[in-house]
mmCIF file of C-alpha atoms in Angstrom:
data_model
loop_
_atom_site.group_PDB
_atom_site.id
_atom_site.type_symbol
_atom_site.label_atom_id
_atom_site.label_comp_id
_atom_site.label_asym_id
_atom_site.label_seq_id
_atom_site.Cartn_x
_atom_site.Cartn_y
_atom_site.Cartn_z
ATOM 1 C CA MET A 320 55.340 39.294 141.504
ATOM 2 C CA PHE A 321 55.874 38.718 145.235
ATOM 3 C CA LEU A 322 58.230 35.998 146.490
ATOM 4 C CA GLY A 323 58.197 34.603 142.968
ATOM 5 C CA LEU A 324 54.431 34.062 143.232
ATOM 6 C CA ALA A 325 51.986 35.002 140.506
ATOM 7 C CA ALA A 326 49.521 37.792 141.254
ATOM 8 C CA SER A 327 46.716 35.226 141.512
ATOM 9 C CA ALA A 328 48.641 33.273 144.156
ATOM 10 C CA VAL A 329 49.330 36.446 146.150
ATOM 11 C CA LEU A 330 45.624 37.303 146.053
ATOM 12 C CA LEU A 331 44.709 33.756 147.076
ATOM 13 C CA PHE A 332 46.970 33.856 150.139
ATOM 14 C CA ALA A 333 45.517 37.237 151.129
ATOM 15 C CA VAL A 334 41.937 35.950 150.792
ATOM 16 C CA VAL A 335 42.767 32.768 152.730
ATOM 17 C CA GLY A 336 44.335 34.886 155.465
ATOM 18 C CA PHE A 337 41.253 37.097 155.755
ATOM 19 C CA LEU A 338 38.779 34.196 155.819
ATOM 20 C CA ALA A 339 40.958 32.346 158.323
ATOM 21 C CA GLY A 340 40.868 35.371 160.609
ATOM 22 C CA VAL A 341 37.074 35.544 160.399
ATOM 23 C CA GLY A 342 36.816 31.865 161.290
ATOM 24 C CA ILE A 343 39.242 32.110 164.207
ATOM 25 C CA THR A 344 37.236 34.640 166.203
ATOM 26 C CA ALA A 345 33.760 33.749 164.932
ATOM 27 C CA ILE A 346 33.665 29.992 165.531
ATOM 28 C CA GLY A 347 37.214 28.788 166.353
ATOM 29 C CA PRO A 348 38.282 26.763 163.304
ATOM 30 C CA GLY A 349 39.813 29.030 160.669
ATOM 31 C CA GLY A 350 43.582 29.186 160.967
ATOM 32 C CA VAL A 351 43.902 25.642 159.671
ATOM 33 C CA PHE A 352 43.151 26.961 156.174
ATOM 34 C CA ILE A 353 46.443 28.853 156.255
ATOM 35 C CA THR A 354 48.314 25.632 157.011
ATOM 36 C CA ILE A 355 46.464 23.868 154.194
ATOM 37 C CA ALA A 356 47.302 26.646 151.709
ATOM 38 C CA LEU A 357 50.980 26.557 152.663
ATOM 39 C CA ALA A 358 51.076 22.752 152.467
ATOM 40 C CA LEU A 359 49.771 22.878 148.904
ATOM 41 C CA THR A 360 52.838 24.940 147.874
ATOM 42 C CA ALA A 361 55.028 21.836 148.400
ATOM 43 C CA ALA A 362 57.103 23.626 151.040
ATOM 44 C CA SER A 363 58.886 21.453 153.598
ATOM 45 C CA PRO A 364 56.945 20.371 156.708
ATOM 46 C CA ALA A 365 59.106 22.639 158.867
ATOM 47 C CA VAL A 366 58.478 25.723 156.690
ATOM 48 C CA VAL A 367 54.739 25.033 156.565
ATOM 49 C CA ALA A 368 54.476 24.609 160.339
ATOM 50 C CA GLY A 369 56.867 27.453 161.146
ATOM 51 C CA THR A 370 55.295 29.995 158.810
ATOM 52 C CA ALA A 371 51.711 29.096 159.711
ATOM 53 C CA GLY A 372 52.598 29.150 163.402
ATOM 54 C CA ALA A 373 54.080 32.629 163.092
ATOM 55 C CA THR A 374 50.794 33.976 161.716
ATOM 56 C CA ASN A 375 49.036 32.459 164.726
ATOM 57 C CA ILE A 376 51.011 34.653 167.132
ATOM 58 C CA ALA A 377 49.702 37.909 165.669
ATOM 59 C CA ALA A 378 46.222 36.423 165.281
ATOM 60 C CA GLY A 379 46.171 35.199 168.874
ATOM 61 C CA LEU A 380 47.330 38.523 170.297
ATOM 62 C CA LEU A 381 44.648 40.481 168.471
ATOM 63 C CA GLY A 382 42.030 37.854 169.253
ATOM 64 C CA THR A 383 42.956 38.060 172.924
ATOM 65 C CA ALA A 384 42.671 41.850 172.837
ATOM 66 C CA VAL A 385 39.202 41.935 171.295
ATOM 67 C CA TYR A 386 37.811 39.279 173.642
ATOM 68 C CA ALA A 387 39.361 41.042 176.629
ATOM 69 C CA ARG A 388 37.580 44.180 175.461
ATOM 70 C CA SER A 389 34.233 42.410 175.282
ATOM 71 C CA GLY A 390 34.686 40.947 178.779
ATOM 72 C CA GLU A 391 35.051 37.175 178.237
ATOM 73 C CA LEU A 392 38.644 37.246 179.499
ATOM 74 C CA ARG A 393 38.008 39.575 182.427
ATOM 75 C CA THR A 394 36.067 37.153 184.614
ATOM 76 C CA ALA A 395 37.807 34.879 187.135
ATOM 77 C CA ALA A 396 36.600 31.799 185.266
ATOM 78 C CA GLY A 397 37.760 33.204 181.934
ATOM 79 C CA LYS A 398 41.225 34.042 183.241
ATOM 80 C CA ARG A 399 41.671 30.669 184.933
ATOM 81 C CA MET A 400 40.498 28.755 181.889
ATOM 82 C CA ALA A 401 42.874 30.705 179.640
ATOM 83 C CA VAL A 402 45.852 29.912 181.905
ATOM 84 C CA ALA A 403 44.885 26.255 182.343
ATOM 85 C CA LEU A 404 44.560 25.881 178.583
ATOM 86 C CA SER A 405 47.643 27.853 177.589
ATOM 87 C CA VAL A 406 50.522 26.642 179.763
ATOM 88 C CA PRO A 407 50.158 22.919 178.916
ATOM 89 C CA GLY A 408 49.509 23.994 175.319
ATOM 90 C CA GLY A 409 52.947 25.598 175.133
ATOM 91 C CA VAL A 410 54.585 22.413 176.431
ATOM 92 C CA GLY A 411 52.666 20.340 173.912
ATOM 93 C CA ALA A 412 53.746 22.663 171.085
ATOM 94 C CA LEU A 413 57.427 22.000 171.804
ATOM 95 C CA VAL A 414 56.746 18.265 171.775
ATOM 96 C CA GLY A 415 54.999 18.659 168.424
ATOM 97 C CA LYS A 416 57.918 20.640 166.992
ATOM 98 C CA ARG A 417 60.311 17.815 167.807
ATOM 99 C CA ILE A 418 58.009 15.322 166.106
ATOM 100 C CA ASN A 419 57.889 17.539 162.997
ATOM 101 C CA ALA A 420 61.610 16.951 162.426
ATOM 102 C CA LEU A 421 60.970 13.207 162.220
ATOM 103 C CA VAL A 422 58.279 13.197 159.522
ATOM 104 C CA SER A 423 58.663 13.300 155.747
ATOM 105 C CA ALA A 424 56.675 15.586 153.437
ATOM 106 C CA ASP A 425 54.306 12.729 152.537
ATOM 107 C CA GLU A 426 53.797 11.789 156.174
ATOM 108 C CA PHE A 427 53.187 15.444 157.026
ATOM 109 C CA SER A 428 50.479 15.663 154.374
ATOM 110 C CA VAL A 429 48.771 12.538 155.719
ATOM 111 C CA LEU A 430 48.959 13.785 159.308
ATOM 112 C CA LEU A 431 47.609 17.193 158.317
ATOM 113 C CA GLY A 432 44.822 15.564 156.329
ATOM 114 C CA ALA A 433 43.848 13.325 159.245
ATOM 115 C CA PHE A 434 43.879 16.314 161.578
ATOM 116 C CA VAL A 435 41.685 18.355 159.244
ATOM 117 C CA VAL A 436 39.181 15.495 158.854
ATOM 118 C CA PHE A 437 39.013 15.103 162.633
ATOM 119 C CA ALA A 438 38.523 18.845 163.092
ATOM 120 C CA GLY A 439 35.750 18.811 160.502
ATOM 121 C CA LEU A 440 33.940 15.878 162.098
ATOM 122 C CA LEU A 441 34.309 17.435 165.546
ATOM 123 C CA THR A 442 32.926 20.744 164.285
ATOM 124 C CA TRP A 443 29.995 18.997 162.629
ATOM 125 C CA TYR A 444 29.296 16.820 165.678
ATOM 126 C CA ARG A 445 29.346 19.809 167.991
ATOM 127 C CA GLU A 446 26.822 21.647 165.852
ATOM 128 C CA ARG A 447 24.659 18.599 165.103
ATOM 129 C CA TYR A 448 24.251 17.499 168.704
ATOM 130 C CA GLY A 449 24.686 20.840 170.422
ATOM 131 C CA VAL A 450 26.196 21.654 173.788
ATOM 132 C CA GLY A 451 25.512 19.309 176.659
ATOM 133 C CA ARG A 452 25.411 20.072 180.328
ATOM 134 C CA THR A 453 28.424 21.706 181.933
ATOM 135 C CA LEU A 454 30.961 18.993 182.714
ATOM 136 C CA VAL A 455 33.876 21.128 183.888
ATOM 137 C CA ASP A 456 34.224 24.220 186.024
ATOM 138 C CA PRO A 457 37.619 25.838 185.309
ATOM 139 C CA THR A 458 37.597 27.500 188.738
ATOM 140 C CA THR A 459 37.957 24.095 190.438
ATOM 141 C CA ARG A 460 41.083 21.949 190.489
ATOM 142 C CA ARG A 461 39.405 19.091 188.631
ATOM 143 C CA GLY A 462 38.041 21.459 186.003
ATOM 144 C CA ALA A 463 41.417 23.150 185.551
ATOM 145 C CA LEU A 464 43.104 19.757 185.082
ATOM 146 C CA ALA A 465 40.538 18.779 182.448
ATOM 147 C CA VAL A 466 41.083 22.046 180.589
ATOM 148 C CA GLY A 467 44.855 21.566 180.914
ATOM 149 C CA ALA A 468 44.601 18.111 179.329
ATOM 150 C CA VAL A 469 42.746 19.692 176.408
ATOM 151 C CA GLY A 470 45.463 22.351 176.199
ATOM 152 C CA PHE A 471 48.288 19.815 175.935
ATOM 153 C CA ALA A 472 46.365 17.666 173.453
ATOM 154 C CA VAL A 473 45.808 20.718 171.256
ATOM 155 C CA GLY A 474 49.377 21.993 171.640
ATOM 156 C CA VAL A 475 51.027 18.897 170.156
ATOM 157 C CA PRO A 476 49.401 19.144 166.702
ATOM 158 C CA GLY A 477 49.796 22.915 166.949
ATOM 159 C CA GLY A 478 53.575 22.596 167.131
ATOM 160 C CA LEU A 479 53.721 19.665 164.718
ATOM 161 C CA LEU A 480 51.505 21.065 161.955
ATOM 162 C CA GLY A 481 51.400 24.797 162.600
ATOM 163 C CA VAL A 482 47.628 24.783 163.114
ATOM 164 C CA GLY A 483 46.053 27.293 165.466
ATOM 165 C CA GLY A 484 44.791 26.168 168.846
ATOM 166 C CA PRO A 485 41.158 27.284 168.342
ATOM 167 C CA VAL A 486 40.531 24.712 165.604
ATOM 168 C CA LEU A 487 40.479 21.918 168.202
ATOM 169 C CA ALA A 488 40.345 23.735 171.529
ATOM 170 C CA VAL A 489 36.967 25.349 170.858
ATOM 171 C CA PRO A 490 35.075 22.173 169.854
ATOM 172 C CA LEU A 491 36.664 20.196 172.710
ATOM 173 C CA LEU A 492 35.858 22.834 175.321
ATOM 174 C CA ILE A 493 32.298 23.081 174.067
ATOM 175 C CA ALA A 494 32.027 19.287 174.289
ATOM 176 C CA LEU A 495 32.841 19.752 177.995
ATOM 177 C CA GLY A 496 29.978 22.204 178.314
ATOM 178 C CA VAL A 497 31.871 25.505 178.028
ATOM 179 C CA PRO A 498 29.784 28.213 176.261
ATOM 180 C CA LEU A 499 30.947 29.269 172.787
ATOM 181 C CA LEU A 500 32.240 32.789 173.434
ATOM 182 C CA PRO A 501 34.294 31.938 176.585
ATOM 183 C CA ALA A 502 35.731 28.912 174.738
ATOM 184 C CA VAL A 503 36.741 31.008 171.720
ATOM 185 C CA ALA A 504 38.189 33.698 174.000
ATOM 186 C CA ALA A 505 40.363 31.268 176.000
ATOM 187 C CA ALA A 506 41.526 29.634 172.767
ATOM 188 C CA GLN A 507 42.846 32.996 171.529
ATOM 189 C CA VAL A 508 45.190 33.197 174.522
ATOM 190 C CA GLN A 509 46.240 29.593 174.086
ATOM 191 C CA SER A 510 47.070 30.110 170.415
ATOM 192 C CA VAL A 511 49.804 32.582 171.430
ATOM 193 C CA PHE A 512 51.298 30.160 173.964
ATOM 194 C CA VAL A 513 51.214 27.339 171.422
ATOM 195 C CA ALA A 514 52.573 29.333 168.488
ATOM 196 C CA ALA A 515 55.273 31.421 170.193
ATOM 197 C CA PRO A 516 57.649 28.695 171.486
ATOM 198 C CA ALA A 517 57.208 26.480 168.430
ATOM 199 C CA THR A 518 57.729 29.394 166.026
ATOM 200 C CA ALA A 519 60.854 30.485 167.899
ATOM 201 C CA ALA A 520 62.254 26.979 167.492
ATOM 202 C CA TYR A 521 61.374 26.910 163.776
ATOM 203 C CA LEU A 522 62.885 30.372 163.344
ATOM 204 C CA LEU A 523 66.173 29.167 164.788
ATOM 205 C CA ASP A 524 66.109 26.417 162.150
ATOM 206 C CA GLY A 525 65.501 28.983 159.385
ATOM 207 C CA ALA A 526 62.069 27.474 158.705
ATOM 208 C CA VAL A 527 59.907 30.614 158.838
ATOM 209 C CA SER A 528 59.163 32.643 155.676
ATOM 210 C CA VAL A 529 58.834 36.167 157.065
ATOM 211 C CA PRO A 530 57.517 37.684 153.775
ATOM 212 C CA LEU A 531 54.795 35.022 153.601
ATOM 213 C CA VAL A 532 53.911 35.683 157.237
ATOM 214 C CA ALA A 533 53.393 39.361 156.384
ATOM 215 C CA LEU A 534 51.376 38.554 153.262
ATOM 216 C CA ILE A 535 48.991 36.307 155.187
ATOM 217 C CA ALA A 536 48.895 37.961 158.609
ATOM 218 C CA VAL A 537 47.850 41.466 157.559
ATOM 219 C CA PRO A 538 44.516 40.410 156.000
ATOM 220 C CA GLU A 539 44.131 37.780 158.726
ATOM 221 C CA LEU A 540 44.184 40.489 161.392
ATOM 222 C CA ALA A 541 41.446 42.367 159.541
ATOM 223 C CA GLY A 542 39.435 39.151 159.402
ATOM 224 C CA ILE A 543 39.822 38.637 163.150
ATOM 225 C CA VAL A 544 38.108 41.939 163.908
ATOM 226 C CA VAL A 545 35.313 41.095 161.470
ATOM 227 C CA GLY A 546 34.920 37.591 162.944
ATOM 228 C CA TRP A 547 34.688 38.965 166.472
ATOM 229 C CA GLY A 548 31.792 41.150 165.388
ATOM 230 C CA VAL A 549 30.117 38.222 163.625
ATOM 231 C CA ALA A 550 30.417 36.011 166.720
ATOM 232 C CA ARG A 551 28.624 38.572 168.863
ATOM 233 C CA ARG A 552 25.782 39.318 166.442
ATOM 234 C CA ILE A 553 25.018 36.225 164.379
ATOM 235 C CA GLU A 554 24.259 32.582 165.129
ATOM 236 C CA PRO A 555 26.488 30.965 162.506
ATOM 237 C CA ARG A 556 24.915 27.474 162.593
ATOM 238 C CA ILE A 557 24.834 26.934 158.827
ATOM 239 C CA LEU A 558 28.396 28.213 158.525
ATOM 240 C CA LYS A 559 29.613 25.709 161.130
ATOM 241 C CA ILE A 560 27.947 22.766 159.369
ATOM 242 C CA ALA A 561 29.335 23.862 155.993
ATOM 243 C CA LEU A 562 32.780 24.378 157.506
ATOM 244 C CA GLY A 563 32.768 20.859 158.937
ATOM 245 C CA GLY A 564 31.981 19.421 155.494
ATOM 246 C CA VAL A 565 34.682 21.496 153.774
ATOM 247 C CA LEU A 566 37.286 20.432 156.322
ATOM 248 C CA VAL A 567 36.482 16.740 155.819
ATOM 249 C CA VAL A 568 36.749 17.040 152.011
ATOM 250 C CA LEU A 569 40.035 18.970 152.206
ATOM 251 C CA GLY A 570 41.436 16.536 154.748
ATOM 252 C CA VAL A 571 40.692 13.538 152.540
ATOM 253 C CA TYR A 572 42.286 15.364 149.591
ATOM 254 C CA LEU A 573 45.471 15.980 151.580
ATOM 255 C CA MET A 574 45.694 12.359 152.678
ATOM 256 C CA VAL A 575 45.309 10.885 149.177
#
């Protein structure tokens, strides 16, 4: 027994953590499965968001490290995009945390479900219709502002629901014409800026389960390294389409 959980539940959280880590660095969406798993335990909205957000800090730091190693975060464009995405994301996360205190458990489930459906449709749309021409250049002021708007828009649900930034940031950046690997790399940095301030606020409210964070984060970190390797060696088109469908089904389940 761990935290009063059956052995099967402990194993399930560990598996979810690992698969979430793979998804985070391979294609972007992934961390949202941790939030879904926690929400299904009937924990309060604050505990779900706070605990899931805490796992995103460790995931984002390791994700940032591996993409810095492979060079995506060493270029001027990569660095500027990461900053433009991350700073507004942190502000949005604090806004989302304040909204979390105003929603009931039922409302939280509906909001999470709607978010997951949207993420699934966005993932599917991105893969179905591909990447268009480059619409933003993060090295220009206009491009940085566009990326910043994406950062804030992603930060709000990040703080509200405890979902990782890559689940929305990557599809939105790609919709603006940013290549996959630079988009995933910048989203790793943003996930730290989104998760850290919101998690600190939840921690002050006593809404973070540290043992659950450890249970989920350790296999998640292993998954992040695996996902980084997958992203650089395999074209995961079928996986993206399947992921979009799974997210839509899970989102509808959460809402009803």
